[in-house]
Amino acid sequence: MDAKELWQRYQDWLYYHEGLGLYLDISRMRFDNTFVESLQSKFEQAFREMVALEKGAIANPDENRMVGHYWLRNPDLAPNSQLRAEIVRTLEEIEVFADQVHTGAIHPPKENRFTDIISIGIGGSALGPQFVAEALAPDLPPLNIHFIDNTDPAGIDRVLSRVGDRLSSTLVLVISKSGGTPEPRNGMIEVKQAYSRRNLDFAQYAIAITSTGSNLDKVAKSENWLGTFPMYDWVGGRTSEMSAVGLVPAALQGINIRAMLDGAKQMDDATRIANIKNNPAALLALSWYFSGNGKGEKDMVVLPYKDSLLLFSRYLQQLVMESLGKEKDLDGKTVYQGIAVYGNKGSTDQHAYVQQLREGVPNFFATLIEVLEDRQGASSEIDPGVTAGDYLSGFLLGTRQALYENHRDSITVTIPQVNAQTVGALIALYERAVGLYASLVNVNAYHQPGVEAGKKAAAVILDLQNKVIKVLQSERKGLTIGEIADKAGASDQVEPIYKILRHLHANNRGVVLTGDLSKPGTLTVSLT
Ligand SMILES: O=P(O)(O)OC[C@H]1O[C@H](O)[C@H](O)[C@@H](O)[C@@H]1O
């Protein structure tokens, strides 16, 4: 296509949302009209399924759950008045709570104000709050947020030492929908220990955000924690940013949560339109389907040209890959679906892996996120008539063009500025695109059976560790790893047993490995 034809194609396919000032450009995806027509009936089905989902159908059949994140930003859509009232009440409670924390009406026992937040959660209970904090928290927030999103002891130490003496004015959010995920549970226990080492009563600093009746909820209630906020059965972790999971930390940081909800609602309205060309989420799903042949054959590289959107790709990684990465389709057929997502930010990445994108294996399509406003206020000039923002914009346009010229497709999403409304809209746009794409490829976007399998496998390892320690305790003499495995009744688990013992040895846990470390099979293992 020559420049004139491309300009026409750009205009033909450009989507613009007036209320949000958001543009979506899929002109650099090389599909043609025949392809669009070939997907028409699949899209009609996808739109129908989305209507049913929003009306409260069991859209997550494996878990027998409704899928209601769209109701969070428009409670009038909720399928019954009880849910509606609950959504509205929770939102009001969050605002009142944040306000009371900010004014000091709610304060730590020995201080006038809370100064910091430690937010403990993983996956959907961390990625949204992290993305939003990075994107929207003011430079001087009323409370500084720190995240513990793993069971890495050194990571926990790092957060605790950064907080230091301010622990006595730190509010702890323990976020877990299920209330039973091991990583946040471990983080909570360690943080609780840190409070008690300082003679602080953890319960007076702790807030639980979890499903009613979960283990975490029970602990919070029995220990009389400072507060609890509900997480609903019908909101999945990876779509929970607009529930208490995302709204509590955001409101505490002084982020305008009503604006975030409004942006998402406006986008939800726009992506409800049952017409591919007028629906930005459908345009995204169409582009993804085209690029990867409906089988995820190409990866999605997400490049926001704005530092504050750095974590968008990580956020999308869970949303897209946990939703679409499925072995079986809804009919039980083996399909190995998914779309791999990665990326950091432009132009920074142009000095790293963009080399491969431009010239190497063409196994991806790029999504460039453009922000029209460079900064608040005027920019000084770097060169005559040129600002740093002009460079950033130039790098984006140049990369888009260079990729296209080398037969690499790209999508460009343009927002006027990074604010609560546009961030809410971006989240809603991708949530809907994932839902529609899942319908096109006939997978359940709302369960995660593979993750559950991983959790079970980890539990088996911890069980094995206990057995191994019992064997060592009951034997006085040194044993080989093979002998330990036999005595533990786990002869087929020699290698994991070796790795368990090596880990215990490295952490001075009373296990001694003697012999040639390069020949694990010959080692003798004993207790100190
Ligand atoms: O919020 P939680 O119940 O603790 O779950 C946290 C995360 O862990 C799970 O393993 C799921 O795969 C994620 O979808 C979820 O967001």
Coordinates of C-alpha atoms and ligand atoms in Angstrom, one line a residue:
M1 CA 0.0 0.0 0.0
D2 CA 1.3 3.4 -0.8
A3 CA 1.2 6.4 1.6
K4 CA -2.1 7.6 0.2
E5 CA -3.8 4.2 0.5
L6 CA -2.5 3.8 4.1
W7 CA -3.8 7.2 5.1
Q8 CA -7.2 6.2 3.7
R9 CA -7.0 2.8 5.5
Y10 CA -6.1 4.7 8.7
Q11 CA -9.2 6.9 8.5
D12 CA -11.5 4.0 7.4
W13 CA -10.6 2.0 10.5
L14 CA -9.9 4.7 13.1
Y15 CA -12.1 4.4 16.2
Y16 CA -12.6 7.5 18.3
H17 CA -14.4 7.7 21.7
E18 CA -15.5 11.3 22.1
G19 CA -16.1 11.3 25.9
L20 CA -12.8 9.7 26.7
G21 CA -10.8 11.3 23.8
L22 CA -9.5 7.8 23.1
Y23 CA -8.4 6.6 19.7
L24 CA -7.8 3.1 18.5
D25 CA -5.9 2.5 15.3
I26 CA -5.8 -1.0 13.8
S27 CA -4.9 0.2 10.3
R28 CA -1.4 -1.4 10.6
M29 CA -2.8 -4.8 11.1
R30 CA -2.9 -6.3 7.6
F31 CA -6.4 -7.9 7.5
D32 CA -8.8 -7.3 4.6
N33 CA -12.5 -7.1 4.4
T34 CA -12.9 -10.7 3.5
F35 CA -11.3 -11.6 6.8
V36 CA -13.6 -9.3 8.7
E37 CA -16.6 -10.9 7.0
S38 CA -15.4 -14.3 7.8
L39 CA -15.5 -13.5 11.5
Q40 CA -18.9 -11.8 11.4
S41 CA -21.0 -14.8 12.6
K42 CA -18.4 -15.6 15.4
F43 CA -18.7 -12.0 16.5
E44 CA -22.5 -12.1 16.5
Q45 CA -22.2 -15.1 18.8
A46 CA -19.6 -13.3 21.0
F47 CA -21.9 -10.3 21.4
R48 CA -24.8 -12.5 22.3
E49 CA -22.7 -14.3 24.9
M50 CA -21.6 -11.0 26.4
V51 CA -25.2 -9.8 26.7
A52 CA -26.0 -13.1 28.6
L53 CA -22.9 -12.7 30.8
E54 CA -23.9 -9.1 31.8
K55 CA -27.4 -10.3 32.6
G56 CA -26.0 -12.8 35.1
A57 CA -25.6 -16.0 33.2
I58 CA -23.2 -18.6 34.6
A59 CA -20.5 -17.5 32.2
N60 CA -17.8 -19.4 34.2
P61 CA -19.4 -22.9 33.9
D62 CA -16.5 -24.8 35.5
E63 CA -16.7 -22.8 38.7
N64 CA -20.5 -22.4 38.4
R65 CA -20.1 -18.6 38.7
M66 CA -21.5 -15.5 37.3
V67 CA -19.1 -13.0 35.9
G68 CA -20.0 -9.5 37.1
H69 CA -17.1 -7.1 36.9
Y70 CA -19.1 -4.9 34.6
W71 CA -21.7 -4.3 37.3
L72 CA -19.1 -2.8 39.5
R73 CA -19.0 0.4 37.4
N74 CA -22.7 0.4 36.6
P75 CA -24.6 -1.2 39.5
D76 CA -27.9 -0.7 37.7
L77 CA -26.8 -3.6 35.5
A78 CA -26.5 -6.1 38.4
P79 CA -29.0 -8.9 38.0
N80 CA -30.8 -8.3 41.3
S81 CA -31.3 -5.5 43.8
Q82 CA -29.3 -7.2 46.6
L83 CA -26.1 -7.2 44.5
R84 CA -26.8 -3.7 43.4
A85 CA -27.2 -2.5 47.0
E86 CA -24.0 -4.3 48.0
I87 CA -21.9 -2.7 45.2
V88 CA -23.2 0.8 46.1
R89 CA -22.8 0.3 49.8
T90 CA -19.2 -1.0 49.5
L91 CA -18.2 1.9 47.3
E92 CA -19.6 4.3 49.9
E93 CA -17.9 2.5 52.7
I94 CA -14.5 2.6 50.9
E95 CA -14.9 6.4 50.4
V96 CA -15.8 7.0 54.0
F97 CA -12.9 4.8 55.2
A98 CA -10.3 6.5 53.0
D99 CA -11.6 9.9 54.1
Q100 CA -11.4 8.9 57.8
V101 CA -7.9 7.7 57.3
H102 CA -6.9 10.9 55.5
T103 CA -8.4 13.1 58.2
G104 CA -6.9 11.1 61.0
A105 CA -10.4 10.1 62.3
I106 CA -9.1 6.6 61.9
H107 CA -5.5 6.5 63.1
P108 CA -2.9 4.1 64.5
P109 CA -3.0 3.6 68.2
K110 CA 0.2 5.5 69.0
E111 CA 0.2 8.1 66.1
N112 CA -2.1 10.8 64.7
R113 CA -2.0 9.6 61.1
F114 CA -1.3 6.5 59.0
T115 CA 1.6 7.4 56.7
D116 CA 2.1 4.1 54.8
I117 CA 0.3 1.1 53.4
I118 CA 1.7 -2.4 53.1
S119 CA -0.5 -4.2 50.6
I120 CA -0.2 -7.9 50.7
G121 CA -1.7 -9.9 47.8
I122 CA -0.7 -11.8 44.7
G123 CA -1.9 -12.1 41.1
G124 CA -5.2 -10.3 40.6
S125 CA -5.0 -9.1 44.2
A126 CA -1.7 -7.3 43.4
L127 CA -1.3 -6.5 39.7
G128 CA -4.2 -4.1 39.4
P129 CA -3.3 -2.1 42.5
Q130 CA 0.3 -2.0 41.5
F131 CA -0.5 -0.8 37.9
V132 CA -2.9 1.8 39.2
A133 CA -0.5 3.0 41.9
E134 CA 2.3 3.4 39.3
A135 CA 0.0 5.1 36.9
L136 CA -2.0 7.4 39.1
A137 CA -0.7 7.9 42.6
P138 CA 0.2 11.6 43.2
D139 CA 3.9 12.4 43.7
L140 CA 3.1 13.1 47.4
P141 CA 0.3 10.7 48.2
P142 CA -1.5 10.9 51.5
L143 CA -0.1 7.4 52.2
N144 CA 2.8 5.7 50.5
I145 CA 2.1 2.2 49.3
H146 CA 4.5 -0.8 49.4
F147 CA 3.6 -4.2 48.0
I148 CA 4.4 -7.7 49.2
D149 CA 3.3 -9.9 46.3
N150 CA 5.3 -13.0 46.9
T151 CA 6.5 -15.4 49.6
D152 CA 10.1 -14.3 49.0
P153 CA 11.6 -13.7 52.5
A154 CA 14.2 -11.3 51.2
G155 CA 11.4 -9.4 49.4
I156 CA 9.4 -9.2 52.6
D157 CA 12.5 -7.9 54.5
R158 CA 13.1 -5.3 51.9
V159 CA 9.6 -3.8 52.3
L160 CA 9.8 -4.0 56.1
S161 CA 13.2 -2.3 56.2
R162 CA 12.0 0.4 53.8
V163 CA 9.1 1.1 56.1
G164 CA 11.4 0.9 59.1
D165 CA 10.2 2.9 62.1
R166 CA 7.1 4.0 60.3
L167 CA 5.7 0.5 60.9
S168 CA 3.8 2.1 63.8
S169 CA 1.9 4.3 61.3
T170 CA 1.5 1.7 58.6
L171 CA -1.8 0.3 57.5
V172 CA -1.8 -3.3 56.3
L173 CA -4.1 -4.4 53.5
V174 CA -4.3 -8.2 53.2
I175 CA -6.0 -8.8 49.9
S176 CA -7.1 -12.3 48.8
K177 CA -10.3 -13.2 47.2
S178 CA -10.1 -16.9 48.3
G179 CA -8.5 -15.9 51.6
G180 CA -6.4 -19.1 51.4
T181 CA -3.6 -18.4 48.9
P182 CA -0.3 -19.4 50.5
E183 CA 1.8 -16.4 49.4
P184 CA -0.4 -13.6 50.9
R185 CA -1.0 -15.8 54.0
N186 CA 2.7 -16.1 54.5
G187 CA 3.3 -12.4 54.0
M188 CA 0.5 -11.6 56.4
I189 CA 2.0 -13.9 59.1
E190 CA 5.5 -12.4 58.7
V191 CA 4.2 -8.8 58.8
K192 CA 2.2 -9.7 61.8
Q193 CA 5.4 -11.0 63.5
A194 CA 7.1 -7.7 62.6
Y195 CA 4.4 -5.8 64.4
S196 CA 4.5 -8.0 67.5
R197 CA 8.3 -7.7 67.6
R198 CA 7.7 -3.9 68.1
N199 CA 4.9 -4.6 70.6
L200 CA 2.3 -3.3 68.2
D201 CA -1.1 -4.9 68.1
F202 CA -1.4 -6.0 64.4
A203 CA -5.2 -6.1 64.5
Q204 CA -5.4 -2.4 65.0
Y205 CA -3.5 -1.8 61.7
A206 CA -5.0 -4.5 59.5
I207 CA -7.7 -4.5 56.9
A208 CA -8.8 -7.7 55.1
I209 CA -10.2 -7.6 51.6
T210 CA -11.6 -11.0 50.9
S211 CA -14.7 -13.1 50.3
T212 CA -17.1 -13.3 53.2
G213 CA -16.5 -16.5 55.1
S214 CA -13.0 -17.2 53.8
N215 CA -10.2 -18.2 56.1
L216 CA -8.8 -14.7 56.0
D217 CA -12.3 -13.3 56.8
K218 CA -12.6 -15.6 59.8
V219 CA -9.1 -14.6 61.1
A220 CA -9.9 -10.8 60.6
K221 CA -13.2 -11.1 62.4
S222 CA -12.0 -13.3 65.2
E223 CA -9.0 -11.1 65.9
N224 CA -11.1 -8.0 65.5
W225 CA -9.1 -6.3 62.8
L226 CA -9.5 -2.6 62.0
G227 CA -11.8 -3.4 59.1
T228 CA -12.9 -5.8 56.3
F229 CA -14.1 -5.1 52.8
P230 CA -15.9 -7.7 50.7
M231 CA -14.7 -9.4 47.5
Y232 CA -17.5 -11.0 45.6
D233 CA -17.8 -14.5 44.3
W234 CA -18.8 -13.1 40.9
V235 CA -15.7 -11.0 40.4
G236 CA -12.6 -12.8 39.2
G237 CA -9.2 -11.9 40.6
R238 CA -7.8 -10.6 37.3
T239 CA -10.9 -8.4 36.7
S240 CA -11.1 -7.1 40.3
E241 CA -9.4 -3.7 40.0
M242 CA -12.7 -1.9 40.3
S243 CA -13.8 -3.9 43.3
A244 CA -12.6 -3.3 46.8
V245 CA -9.4 -5.0 45.8
G246 CA -8.3 -2.0 43.7
L247 CA -10.5 0.7 45.0
V248 CA -9.4 0.6 48.7
P249 CA -5.7 1.0 47.9
A250 CA -6.4 3.6 45.2
A251 CA -8.7 5.7 47.4
L252 CA -6.1 5.6 50.3
Q253 CA -3.5 7.0 47.9
G254 CA -5.7 9.9 47.0
I255 CA -6.7 8.5 43.5
N256 CA -10.1 9.6 42.2
I257 CA -11.9 6.2 42.2
R258 CA -15.2 7.6 41.0
A259 CA -13.3 8.9 37.9
M260 CA -11.7 5.5 37.4
L261 CA -15.2 3.8 37.6
D262 CA -16.6 6.4 35.2
G263 CA -13.9 5.8 32.6
A264 CA -14.5 2.1 32.8
K265 CA -18.3 2.6 32.6
Q266 CA -18.0 4.8 29.5
M267 CA -15.7 2.2 27.9
D268 CA -18.2 -0.6 28.9
D269 CA -21.0 1.3 27.2
A270 CA -18.8 1.7 24.0
T271 CA -17.8 -2.0 24.0
R272 CA -21.4 -3.2 24.4
I273 CA -22.2 -2.1 20.8
A274 CA -22.8 -5.2 18.7
N275 CA -21.0 -3.9 15.7
I276 CA -17.3 -4.7 15.1
K277 CA -16.4 -1.4 13.5
N278 CA -18.0 0.7 16.2
N279 CA -16.7 -1.3 19.2
P280 CA -13.1 -0.8 20.2
A281 CA -12.9 -4.1 22.1
A282 CA -14.2 -6.0 19.1
L283 CA -11.6 -4.2 16.9
L284 CA -8.9 -5.4 19.3
A285 CA -10.2 -8.9 19.4
L286 CA -10.5 -8.9 15.6
S287 CA -6.9 -7.8 15.4
W288 CA -5.6 -10.4 17.8
Y289 CA -7.5 -13.1 16.0
F290 CA -6.1 -12.0 12.6
S291 CA -2.5 -11.7 13.9
G292 CA -2.4 -15.1 15.6
N293 CA -4.7 -16.9 13.2
G294 CA -7.1 -17.5 16.1
K295 CA -4.5 -19.7 17.7
G296 CA -2.2 -17.2 19.4
E297 CA 0.5 -17.8 16.9
K298 CA 1.8 -14.3 17.5
D299 CA 2.8 -12.7 20.8
M300 CA 1.3 -9.4 22.0
V301 CA 4.1 -6.9 22.7
V302 CA 2.7 -4.0 24.8
L303 CA 4.7 -0.7 24.6
P304 CA 3.3 2.2 26.4
Y305 CA 5.3 5.4 25.6
K306 CA 4.8 6.8 29.1
D307 CA 6.7 5.9 32.2
S308 CA 3.6 5.9 34.4
L309 CA 2.1 3.1 32.3
L310 CA 5.1 0.8 32.9
L311 CA 3.1 -1.9 34.6
F312 CA 0.3 -2.1 32.1
S313 CA 2.0 -4.9 30.2
R314 CA 2.5 -6.9 33.4
Y315 CA -1.1 -6.2 34.3
L316 CA -2.3 -7.4 30.8
Q317 CA -0.1 -10.4 31.0
Q318 CA -2.3 -11.9 33.7
L319 CA -5.5 -10.6 32.3
V320 CA -4.8 -12.0 28.8
M321 CA -2.7 -15.1 29.5
E322 CA -4.6 -16.4 32.5
S323 CA -7.9 -15.8 30.7
L324 CA -7.0 -17.2 27.3
G325 CA -4.2 -19.7 28.0
K326 CA -6.3 -22.9 28.1
E327 CA -5.7 -26.5 27.1
K328 CA -9.4 -27.3 26.5
D329 CA -12.1 -25.3 24.8
L330 CA -15.6 -25.1 26.1
D331 CA -16.5 -28.3 24.3
G332 CA -13.7 -30.2 26.0
K333 CA -11.6 -30.3 22.9
T334 CA -7.8 -29.9 23.3
V335 CA -6.9 -26.5 21.7
Y336 CA -3.9 -25.1 23.6
Q337 CA -5.1 -21.6 23.3
G338 CA -3.6 -18.3 24.5
I339 CA -1.7 -15.2 23.5
A340 CA 1.7 -14.5 25.1
V341 CA 2.0 -10.9 26.4
Y342 CA 5.2 -9.0 27.3
G343 CA 6.6 -5.5 27.2
N344 CA 7.8 -2.6 29.3
K345 CA 7.8 0.9 27.8
G346 CA 8.9 3.0 24.9
S347 CA 11.2 4.5 24.0
T348 CA 13.3 2.6 26.6
D349 CA 12.7 -0.8 25.0
Q350 CA 13.9 0.6 21.7
H351 CA 17.4 0.4 23.2
A352 CA 16.9 -3.3 24.1
Y353 CA 14.7 -5.9 22.5
V354 CA 13.1 -3.8 19.8
Q355 CA 16.1 -4.8 17.7
Q356 CA 14.6 -8.2 17.5
L357 CA 11.1 -6.8 16.9
R358 CA 12.4 -4.9 13.9
E359 CA 14.6 -7.4 12.3
G360 CA 14.3 -10.8 14.0
V361 CA 11.8 -13.5 14.2
P362 CA 8.4 -12.0 13.2
N363 CA 6.4 -13.8 15.9
F364 CA 4.5 -10.9 17.4
F365 CA 2.3 -7.9 16.9
A366 CA 3.0 -4.7 18.8
T367 CA 0.5 -2.6 20.8
L368 CA 1.8 1.0 21.1
I369 CA 0.1 3.1 23.8
E370 CA 0.4 6.8 23.0
V371 CA -0.4 9.6 25.4
L372 CA -1.0 12.9 23.7
E373 CA -0.2 15.2 26.7
D374 CA 3.5 15.2 27.3
R375 CA 3.4 16.6 30.9
Q376 CA 1.4 18.9 33.0
G377 CA 2.5 22.4 32.0
A378 CA 4.8 23.6 29.3
S379 CA 7.9 21.9 28.1
S380 CA 11.2 23.6 27.6
E381 CA 13.1 23.1 24.3
I382 CA 15.8 20.5 24.0
D383 CA 16.8 21.6 20.5
P384 CA 15.4 24.6 18.7
G385 CA 11.6 24.1 18.5
V386 CA 11.9 20.5 19.8
T387 CA 10.9 19.2 23.3
A388 CA 11.7 15.9 25.0
G389 CA 8.1 14.9 24.4
D390 CA 8.5 15.5 20.7
Y391 CA 11.3 13.0 20.8
L392 CA 9.1 10.5 22.6
S393 CA 6.3 11.0 20.1
G394 CA 8.9 10.8 17.2
F395 CA 10.2 7.5 18.6
L396 CA 6.7 6.0 18.7
L397 CA 5.8 7.1 15.2
G398 CA 9.2 6.0 13.9
T399 CA 8.9 2.5 15.5
R400 CA 5.4 2.1 14.2
Q401 CA 6.5 2.9 10.7
A402 CA 9.7 0.9 10.8
L403 CA 7.8 -2.1 12.1
Y404 CA 5.2 -1.8 9.3
E405 CA 7.8 -1.4 6.6
N406 CA 9.4 -4.7 7.7
H407 CA 6.0 -6.5 7.7
R408 CA 5.4 -6.3 11.5
D409 CA 1.9 -5.3 12.4
S410 CA 0.9 -2.9 15.2
I411 CA -2.1 -1.5 17.0
T412 CA -1.9 2.0 18.4
V413 CA -4.1 3.1 21.4
T414 CA -4.0 6.8 22.0
I415 CA -5.3 8.5 25.1
P416 CA -5.2 12.3 25.8
Q417 CA -3.5 11.9 29.2
V418 CA -2.9 9.4 31.9
N419 CA -5.6 10.1 34.5
A420 CA -8.1 8.0 36.5
Q421 CA -10.7 8.1 33.8
T422 CA -8.4 6.9 31.0
V423 CA -6.8 4.3 33.1
G424 CA -10.3 3.0 34.1
A425 CA -11.1 3.0 30.4
L426 CA -8.0 1.1 29.4
I427 CA -8.7 -1.6 31.9
A428 CA -12.3 -1.9 30.8
L429 CA -11.2 -2.0 27.1
Y430 CA -8.9 -4.9 27.6
E431 CA -11.3 -6.8 29.9
R432 CA -14.0 -6.7 27.2
A433 CA -11.5 -7.5 24.4
V434 CA -10.4 -10.6 26.3
G435 CA -14.0 -11.7 26.9
L436 CA -14.9 -11.2 23.2
Y437 CA -11.8 -13.0 22.0
A438 CA -12.5 -15.9 24.4
S439 CA -15.9 -16.3 22.7
L440 CA -14.3 -16.2 19.3
V441 CA -12.0 -19.1 20.2
N442 CA -14.5 -20.8 22.4
V443 CA -12.7 -20.9 25.7
N444 CA -13.7 -20.1 29.3
A445 CA -11.9 -16.9 30.0
Y446 CA -12.9 -16.9 33.7
H447 CA -11.3 -20.0 35.2
Q448 CA -7.6 -21.0 35.7
P449 CA -7.4 -24.8 36.1
G450 CA -3.6 -24.8 35.3
V451 CA -2.9 -22.5 38.2
E452 CA -4.8 -24.8 40.6
A453 CA -2.7 -27.7 39.4
G454 CA 0.5 -25.8 40.1
K455 CA -0.7 -25.0 43.7
K456 CA -1.4 -28.7 44.3
A457 CA 2.0 -29.7 43.1
A458 CA 3.6 -27.2 45.5
A459 CA 1.6 -28.6 48.4
V460 CA 2.9 -32.0 47.6
I461 CA 6.5 -30.8 47.8
L462 CA 5.9 -29.3 51.3
D463 CA 4.4 -32.5 52.4
L464 CA 7.4 -34.4 51.1
Q465 CA 9.7 -32.0 53.1
N466 CA 7.9 -32.9 56.3
K467 CA 8.3 -36.6 55.6
V468 CA 12.0 -36.2 54.8
I469 CA 12.6 -34.4 58.0
K470 CA 10.8 -37.1 60.0
V471 CA 13.0 -39.7 58.4
L472 CA 16.2 -37.8 59.3
Q473 CA 15.0 -37.3 62.9
S474 CA 14.2 -40.9 63.4
E475 CA 17.6 -42.0 62.0
R476 CA 20.8 -41.3 63.9
K477 CA 23.3 -42.0 61.1
G478 CA 23.9 -40.3 57.8
L479 CA 21.9 -41.4 54.9
T480 CA 22.2 -41.1 51.1
I481 CA 19.4 -39.2 49.3
G482 CA 18.2 -42.5 47.8
E483 CA 18.0 -44.1 51.3
I484 CA 16.0 -41.1 52.6
A485 CA 13.6 -41.4 49.6
D486 CA 13.1 -45.1 50.2
K487 CA 12.4 -44.6 53.9
A488 CA 10.1 -41.8 53.2
G489 CA 8.1 -44.1 50.9
A490 CA 8.9 -41.8 48.0
S491 CA 11.5 -43.7 46.0
D492 CA 10.4 -42.0 42.8
Q493 CA 10.9 -38.5 44.3
V494 CA 14.7 -38.7 44.7
E495 CA 15.4 -35.5 42.7
P496 CA 12.8 -33.3 44.5
I497 CA 14.1 -34.7 47.8
Y498 CA 17.6 -33.7 46.9
K499 CA 16.5 -30.2 46.1
I500 CA 14.5 -29.9 49.3
L501 CA 17.6 -31.0 51.3
R502 CA 19.9 -28.6 49.4
H503 CA 17.6 -25.7 50.2
L504 CA 17.4 -26.6 53.9
H505 CA 21.2 -27.0 54.0
A506 CA 21.7 -23.5 52.3
N507 CA 19.4 -21.9 55.0
N508 CA 21.1 -23.5 58.1
R509 CA 18.0 -25.4 58.9
G510 CA 19.8 -28.2 60.6
V511 CA 20.5 -30.3 57.5
V512 CA 24.1 -31.1 56.6
L513 CA 25.2 -32.4 53.2
T514 CA 28.6 -34.1 53.2
G515 CA 30.6 -35.1 50.2
D516 CA 31.1 -34.0 46.6
L517 CA 28.4 -31.4 45.8
S518 CA 28.8 -32.0 42.1
K519 CA 27.7 -35.7 42.5
P520 CA 24.4 -35.4 44.5
G521 CA 23.8 -39.2 44.4
T522 CA 26.9 -39.8 46.5
L523 CA 26.1 -37.2 49.3
T524 CA 25.6 -38.2 52.9
V525 CA 22.8 -36.3 54.7
S526 CA 22.5 -35.9 58.4
L527 CA 21.0 -33.5 60.9
T528 CA 23.2 -31.1 63.0
Ligands
LIG1 O1 -7.0 -13.3 45.6 P1 -6.5 -14.7 45.8 O2 -7.6 -15.6 46.0 O3 -5.4 -14.7 46.8 O4 -5.9 -15.1 44.4 C1 -4.7 -14.6 43.9 C2 -4.4 -15.1 42.5 O5 -4.0 -16.5 42.7 C3 -4.6 -17.5 42.0 O6 -3.7 -18.5 41.9 C4 -5.2 -17.2 40.6 O7 -4.5 -17.8 39.6 C5 -5.2 -15.7 40.3 O8 -6.2 -15.5 39.3 C6 -5.6 -15.0 41.6 O9 -5.7 -13.6 41.2

